[in-house]
């Protein structure tokens, strides 16, 4: 099933979670649909020094403390685990596997839905 115009019902999801445990719930929706709903994007602010975070080394050098990752159009093969998610993203035109532990995320934003959660 493709998301298209399917909305993410944050008002039904977010109040049930007091911490980062909301992240796998939200990302599983994208895993299930295979794409983002129209107009939505997930922005994650991540700690680039967090143990277990896998990003390209040149990105870690550019952003030694924190950086933003955005899931919107160019991602594939997203997988949601209990402690992290992984996806294929593009950096400088090159497909790269990233692994993002939920604990490395300090902020989650979906501007289309006016959702901004700071952990």
Short mmCIF file of N, CA and C in Angstrom, two decimals:
data_model
loop_
_atom_site.label_atom_id
_atom_site.label_comp_id
_atom_site.label_asym_id
_atom_site.label_seq_id
_atom_site.Cartn_x
_atom_site.Cartn_y
_atom_site.Cartn_z
N UNK A 1 0.85 -1.19 0.00
CA UNK A 1 0.00 0.00 0.00
C UNK A 1 0.88 1.24 0.00
N UNK A 2 0.63 2.14 -0.88
CA UNK A 2 1.37 3.40 -0.92
C UNK A 2 0.62 4.44 -0.11
N UNK A 3 1.38 5.29 0.56
CA UNK A 3 0.77 6.25 1.47
C UNK A 3 -0.04 7.30 0.74
N UNK A 4 0.56 7.94 -0.28
CA UNK A 4 -0.15 8.98 -1.01
C UNK A 4 -0.77 9.99 -0.08
N UNK A 5 -2.09 10.03 -0.06
CA UNK A 5 -2.80 11.01 0.74
C UNK A 5 -3.16 10.50 2.14
N UNK A 6 -2.68 9.33 2.51
CA UNK A 6 -2.98 8.79 3.85
C UNK A 6 -2.31 9.68 4.90
N UNK A 7 -3.08 10.22 5.81
CA UNK A 7 -2.46 11.08 6.83
C UNK A 7 -1.86 10.27 7.97
N UNK A 8 -0.89 10.87 8.62
CA UNK A 8 -0.37 10.31 9.86
C UNK A 8 -1.18 10.96 10.97
N UNK A 9 -1.84 10.18 11.74
CA UNK A 9 -2.74 10.71 12.77
C UNK A 9 -1.97 10.90 14.09
N UNK A 10 -1.18 11.96 14.10
CA UNK A 10 -0.35 12.24 15.28
C UNK A 10 -1.19 12.38 16.54
N UNK A 11 -2.37 12.97 16.42
CA UNK A 11 -3.20 13.20 17.60
C UNK A 11 -3.62 11.89 18.26
N UNK A 12 -3.60 10.79 17.49
CA UNK A 12 -3.93 9.49 18.05
C UNK A 12 -2.69 8.72 18.51
N UNK A 13 -1.53 9.12 18.05
CA UNK A 13 -0.30 8.38 18.33
C UNK A 13 0.51 9.01 19.44
N UNK A 14 0.89 10.26 19.28
CA UNK A 14 1.86 10.92 20.17
C UNK A 14 1.41 10.96 21.63
N UNK A 15 0.15 11.24 21.95
CA UNK A 15 -0.22 11.30 23.38
C UNK A 15 0.00 10.00 24.14
N UNK A 16 0.10 8.89 23.44
CA UNK A 16 0.27 7.60 24.10
C UNK A 16 1.73 7.28 24.44
N UNK A 17 2.66 8.15 24.06
CA UNK A 17 4.08 7.90 24.27
C UNK A 17 4.72 9.12 24.90
N UNK A 18 5.50 8.90 25.95
CA UNK A 18 6.11 10.02 26.67
C UNK A 18 7.58 10.23 26.30
N UNK A 19 8.10 9.37 25.42
CA UNK A 19 9.52 9.45 25.13
C UNK A 19 9.80 8.99 23.70
N UNK A 20 11.04 8.60 23.45
CA UNK A 20 11.45 8.19 22.10
C UNK A 20 10.72 6.94 21.61
N UNK A 21 9.99 6.26 22.47
CA UNK A 21 9.27 5.06 22.05
C UNK A 21 8.24 5.37 20.97
N UNK A 22 7.91 6.64 20.78
CA UNK A 22 7.00 7.01 19.70
C UNK A 22 7.67 6.87 18.32
N UNK A 23 9.00 6.96 18.29
CA UNK A 23 9.71 6.95 17.01
C UNK A 23 9.51 5.67 16.20
N UNK A 24 9.72 4.48 16.77
CA UNK A 24 9.49 3.29 15.96
C UNK A 24 8.03 3.15 15.51
N UNK A 25 7.11 3.63 16.30
CA UNK A 25 5.69 3.58 15.91
C UNK A 25 5.47 4.40 14.64
N UNK A 26 6.04 5.60 14.62
CA UNK A 26 5.89 6.47 13.45
C UNK A 26 6.64 5.93 12.24
N UNK A 27 7.88 5.49 12.44
CA UNK A 27 8.70 5.03 11.33
C UNK A 27 8.14 3.73 10.75
N UNK A 28 7.51 2.88 11.59
CA UNK A 28 6.90 1.65 11.07
C UNK A 28 5.81 1.95 10.05
N UNK A 29 5.13 3.07 10.21
CA UNK A 29 4.11 3.45 9.22
C UNK A 29 4.76 3.65 7.85
N UNK A 30 5.91 4.29 7.82
CA UNK A 30 6.62 4.52 6.56
C UNK A 30 7.16 3.20 6.02
N UNK A 31 7.65 2.35 6.90
CA UNK A 31 8.12 1.03 6.49
C UNK A 31 6.97 0.26 5.82
N UNK A 32 5.80 0.32 6.41
CA UNK A 32 4.63 -0.39 5.88
C UNK A 32 4.19 0.18 4.53
N UNK A 33 4.13 1.51 4.44
CA UNK A 33 3.66 2.15 3.22
C UNK A 33 4.70 2.16 2.10
N UNK A 34 5.97 2.18 2.47
CA UNK A 34 7.03 2.23 1.47
C UNK A 34 7.34 3.63 0.97
N UNK A 35 6.67 4.62 1.50
CA UNK A 35 6.93 6.02 1.12
C UNK A 35 6.30 6.93 2.16
N UNK A 36 6.64 8.19 2.08
CA UNK A 36 6.06 9.19 2.98
C UNK A 36 4.70 9.60 2.46
N UNK A 37 3.77 9.93 3.36
CA UNK A 37 2.50 10.52 2.90
C UNK A 37 2.77 11.84 2.20
N UNK A 38 1.92 12.19 1.28
CA UNK A 38 2.07 13.44 0.52
C UNK A 38 2.31 14.63 1.44
N UNK A 39 3.35 15.39 1.13
CA UNK A 39 3.64 16.62 1.86
C UNK A 39 4.39 16.44 3.16
N UNK A 40 4.55 15.22 3.63
CA UNK A 40 5.22 14.99 4.90
C UNK A 40 6.70 14.70 4.72
N UNK A 41 7.44 14.96 5.76
CA UNK A 41 8.84 14.55 5.84
C UNK A 41 9.16 14.37 7.32
N UNK A 42 10.08 13.48 7.60
CA UNK A 42 10.54 13.28 8.96
C UNK A 42 11.94 13.86 9.06
N UNK A 43 12.13 14.81 9.94
CA UNK A 43 13.45 15.37 10.22
C UNK A 43 13.88 14.88 11.59
N UNK A 44 15.06 14.31 11.64
CA UNK A 44 15.64 13.83 12.89
C UNK A 44 16.92 14.61 13.15
N UNK A 45 17.05 15.20 14.31
CA UNK A 45 18.33 15.78 14.73
C UNK A 45 19.03 14.69 15.53
N UNK A 46 20.23 14.33 15.08
CA UNK A 46 20.94 13.21 15.69
C UNK A 46 22.31 13.63 16.23
N UNK A 47 22.72 12.94 17.28
CA UNK A 47 24.04 13.09 17.88
C UNK A 47 25.01 12.25 17.03
N UNK A 48 25.90 12.90 16.30
CA UNK A 48 26.78 12.18 15.38
C UNK A 48 27.87 11.37 16.08
N UNK A 49 28.01 11.52 17.38
CA UNK A 49 29.01 10.75 18.13
C UNK A 49 28.37 9.59 18.90
N UNK A 50 27.08 9.39 18.73
CA UNK A 50 26.39 8.36 19.51
C UNK A 50 26.88 6.97 19.10
N UNK A 51 27.18 6.10 20.07
CA UNK A 51 27.63 4.73 19.75
C UNK A 51 26.56 3.97 18.96
N UNK A 52 27.00 3.29 17.92
CA UNK A 52 26.08 2.50 17.10
C UNK A 52 25.49 3.24 15.93
N UNK A 53 25.66 4.58 15.89
CA UNK A 53 25.18 5.35 14.75
C UNK A 53 26.08 5.07 13.56
N UNK A 54 25.49 4.70 12.44
CA UNK A 54 26.25 4.46 11.22
C UNK A 54 25.85 5.49 10.18
N UNK A 55 26.78 6.40 9.89
CA UNK A 55 26.62 7.40 8.83
C UNK A 55 27.96 7.48 8.11
N UNK A 56 27.98 8.05 6.90
CA UNK A 56 29.26 8.18 6.21
C UNK A 56 30.26 9.01 7.04
N UNK A 57 31.51 8.59 7.02
CA UNK A 57 32.54 9.26 7.80
C UNK A 57 32.67 10.74 7.43
N UNK A 58 32.54 11.05 6.14
CA UNK A 58 32.67 12.46 5.75
C UNK A 58 31.54 13.32 6.34
N UNK A 59 30.38 12.72 6.59
CA UNK A 59 29.29 13.48 7.22
C UNK A 59 29.60 13.69 8.71
N UNK A 60 30.19 12.70 9.32
CA UNK A 60 30.57 12.83 10.73
C UNK A 60 31.64 13.92 10.89
N UNK A 61 32.55 14.02 9.93
CA UNK A 61 33.57 15.06 9.97
C UNK A 61 32.98 16.45 9.74
N UNK A 62 32.00 16.53 8.84
CA UNK A 62 31.33 17.81 8.58
C UNK A 62 30.48 18.26 9.76
N UNK A 63 29.89 17.30 10.44
CA UNK A 63 28.98 17.58 11.55
C UNK A 63 29.45 16.80 12.78
N UNK A 64 30.47 17.30 13.47
CA UNK A 64 31.08 16.53 14.56
C UNK A 64 30.20 16.36 15.80
N UNK A 65 29.16 17.16 15.95
CA UNK A 65 28.31 17.08 17.14
C UNK A 65 26.90 16.59 16.83
N UNK A 66 26.24 17.27 15.92
CA UNK A 66 24.90 16.85 15.54
C UNK A 66 24.61 17.25 14.09
N UNK A 67 23.65 16.55 13.50
CA UNK A 67 23.23 16.84 12.14
C UNK A 67 21.77 16.46 12.00
N UNK A 68 21.17 16.90 10.91
CA UNK A 68 19.79 16.55 10.61
C UNK A 68 19.75 15.52 9.49
N UNK A 69 18.91 14.52 9.67
CA UNK A 69 18.61 13.55 8.62
C UNK A 69 17.15 13.74 8.26
N UNK A 70 16.85 13.75 6.98
CA UNK A 70 15.47 13.95 6.53
C UNK A 70 15.03 12.76 5.69
N UNK A 71 13.91 12.18 6.07
CA UNK A 71 13.27 11.16 5.25
C UNK A 71 12.12 11.85 4.53
N UNK A 72 12.22 11.91 3.20
CA UNK A 72 11.15 12.51 2.43
C UNK A 72 10.99 11.77 1.12
N UNK A 73 11.91 11.98 0.18
CA UNK A 73 11.78 11.37 -1.14
C UNK A 73 12.81 10.28 -1.39
N UNK A 74 14.05 10.55 -1.07
CA UNK A 74 15.13 9.65 -1.47
C UNK A 74 15.58 8.76 -0.32
N UNK A 75 14.84 7.71 -0.11
CA UNK A 75 15.25 6.67 0.84
C UNK A 75 14.66 5.36 0.36
N UNK A 76 15.32 4.29 0.72
CA UNK A 76 14.86 2.95 0.35
C UNK A 76 15.10 2.01 1.51
N UNK A 77 14.43 0.89 1.43
CA UNK A 77 14.69 -0.25 2.30
C UNK A 77 14.74 0.13 3.78
N UNK A 78 13.75 0.88 4.22
CA UNK A 78 13.72 1.27 5.63
C UNK A 78 13.29 0.06 6.46
N UNK A 79 14.00 -0.13 7.56
CA UNK A 79 13.72 -1.24 8.48
C UNK A 79 13.68 -0.67 9.89
N UNK A 80 12.69 -1.10 10.64
CA UNK A 80 12.50 -0.60 12.00
C UNK A 80 12.80 -1.70 12.99
N UNK A 81 13.72 -1.41 13.91
CA UNK A 81 14.06 -2.35 14.96
C UNK A 81 13.64 -1.82 16.32
N UNK A 82 13.95 -2.57 17.35
CA UNK A 82 13.58 -2.16 18.70
C UNK A 82 14.40 -1.00 19.23
N UNK A 83 15.67 -0.90 18.80
CA UNK A 83 16.55 0.14 19.33
C UNK A 83 17.03 1.13 18.28
N UNK A 84 16.79 0.83 16.99
CA UNK A 84 17.28 1.68 15.91
C UNK A 84 16.47 1.42 14.64
N UNK A 85 16.59 2.36 13.70
CA UNK A 85 16.07 2.09 12.36
C UNK A 85 17.22 2.18 11.38
N UNK A 86 17.05 1.53 10.25
CA UNK A 86 18.06 1.62 9.21
C UNK A 86 17.36 1.90 7.90
N UNK A 87 18.09 2.55 7.00
CA UNK A 87 17.56 2.88 5.70
C UNK A 87 18.72 3.16 4.76
N UNK A 88 18.43 3.08 3.50
CA UNK A 88 19.40 3.50 2.49
C UNK A 88 19.07 4.94 2.14
N UNK A 89 20.03 5.83 2.37
CA UNK A 89 19.88 7.25 2.05
C UNK A 89 20.96 7.65 1.06
N UNK A 90 20.80 8.83 0.47
CA UNK A 90 21.78 9.31 -0.49
C UNK A 90 22.52 10.51 0.10
N UNK A 91 23.85 10.41 0.03
CA UNK A 91 24.73 11.51 0.44
C UNK A 91 25.63 11.80 -0.74
N UNK A 92 25.58 13.03 -1.23
CA UNK A 92 26.40 13.43 -2.38
C UNK A 92 26.19 12.49 -3.56
N UNK A 93 24.93 12.08 -3.78
CA UNK A 93 24.59 11.23 -4.91
C UNK A 93 24.93 9.76 -4.76
N UNK A 94 25.41 9.36 -3.59
CA UNK A 94 25.81 7.98 -3.37
C UNK A 94 24.88 7.32 -2.34
N UNK A 95 24.35 6.15 -2.71
CA UNK A 95 23.49 5.40 -1.79
C UNK A 95 24.32 4.85 -0.64
N UNK A 96 23.82 5.04 0.58
CA UNK A 96 24.54 4.65 1.77
C UNK A 96 23.58 4.10 2.81
N UNK A 97 23.96 2.99 3.43
CA UNK A 97 23.18 2.45 4.54
C UNK A 97 23.45 3.29 5.78
N UNK A 98 22.40 3.72 6.45
CA UNK A 98 22.54 4.40 7.74
C UNK A 98 21.79 3.58 8.79
N UNK A 99 22.34 3.57 9.98
CA UNK A 99 21.68 2.96 11.13
C UNK A 99 21.59 4.05 12.20
N UNK A 100 20.37 4.32 12.64
CA UNK A 100 20.15 5.42 13.58
C UNK A 100 19.50 4.87 14.86
N UNK A 101 20.28 4.78 15.94
CA UNK A 101 19.69 4.40 17.22
C UNK A 101 18.70 5.49 17.68
N UNK A 102 17.58 5.08 18.19
CA UNK A 102 16.58 6.06 18.63
C UNK A 102 17.14 6.98 19.71
N UNK A 103 18.02 6.45 20.55
CA UNK A 103 18.61 7.27 21.62
C UNK A 103 19.53 8.36 21.08
N UNK A 104 19.95 8.27 19.82
CA UNK A 104 20.80 9.31 19.22
C UNK A 104 19.97 10.50 18.75
N UNK A 105 18.66 10.35 18.73
CA UNK A 105 17.77 11.39 18.21
C UNK A 105 17.36 12.33 19.33
N UNK A 106 17.64 13.62 19.13
CA UNK A 106 17.27 14.62 20.14
C UNK A 106 16.04 15.42 19.77
N UNK A 107 15.64 15.32 18.49
CA UNK A 107 14.49 16.08 18.03
C UNK A 107 13.87 15.40 16.82
N UNK A 108 12.54 15.42 16.75
CA UNK A 108 11.78 14.88 15.62
C UNK A 108 10.83 15.97 15.14
N UNK A 109 10.80 16.21 13.83
CA UNK A 109 9.93 17.24 13.26
C UNK A 109 9.24 16.70 12.02
N UNK A 110 7.95 16.96 11.92
CA UNK A 110 7.19 16.80 10.67
C UNK A 110 6.46 18.12 10.48
N UNK A 111 7.07 19.01 9.70
CA UNK A 111 6.53 20.36 9.54
C UNK A 111 5.13 20.37 8.95
N UNK A 112 4.84 19.44 8.03
CA UNK A 112 3.52 19.41 7.39
C UNK A 112 2.41 19.21 8.42
N UNK A 113 2.72 18.48 9.48
CA UNK A 113 1.73 18.21 10.52
C UNK A 113 1.91 19.12 11.73
N UNK A 114 2.88 20.04 11.66
CA UNK A 114 3.20 20.94 12.76
C UNK A 114 3.55 20.16 14.03
N UNK A 115 4.32 19.09 13.85
CA UNK A 115 4.78 18.28 14.97
C UNK A 115 6.27 18.54 15.17
N UNK A 116 6.63 18.87 16.39
CA UNK A 116 8.03 19.14 16.75
C UNK A 116 8.22 18.61 18.17
N UNK A 117 8.95 17.50 18.28
CA UNK A 117 9.14 16.86 19.58
C UNK A 117 10.63 16.90 19.92
N UNK A 118 10.94 17.46 21.08
CA UNK A 118 12.31 17.51 21.57
C UNK A 118 12.42 16.50 22.70
N UNK A 119 13.47 15.66 22.62
CA UNK A 119 13.68 14.62 23.63
C UNK A 119 14.77 15.04 24.60
#
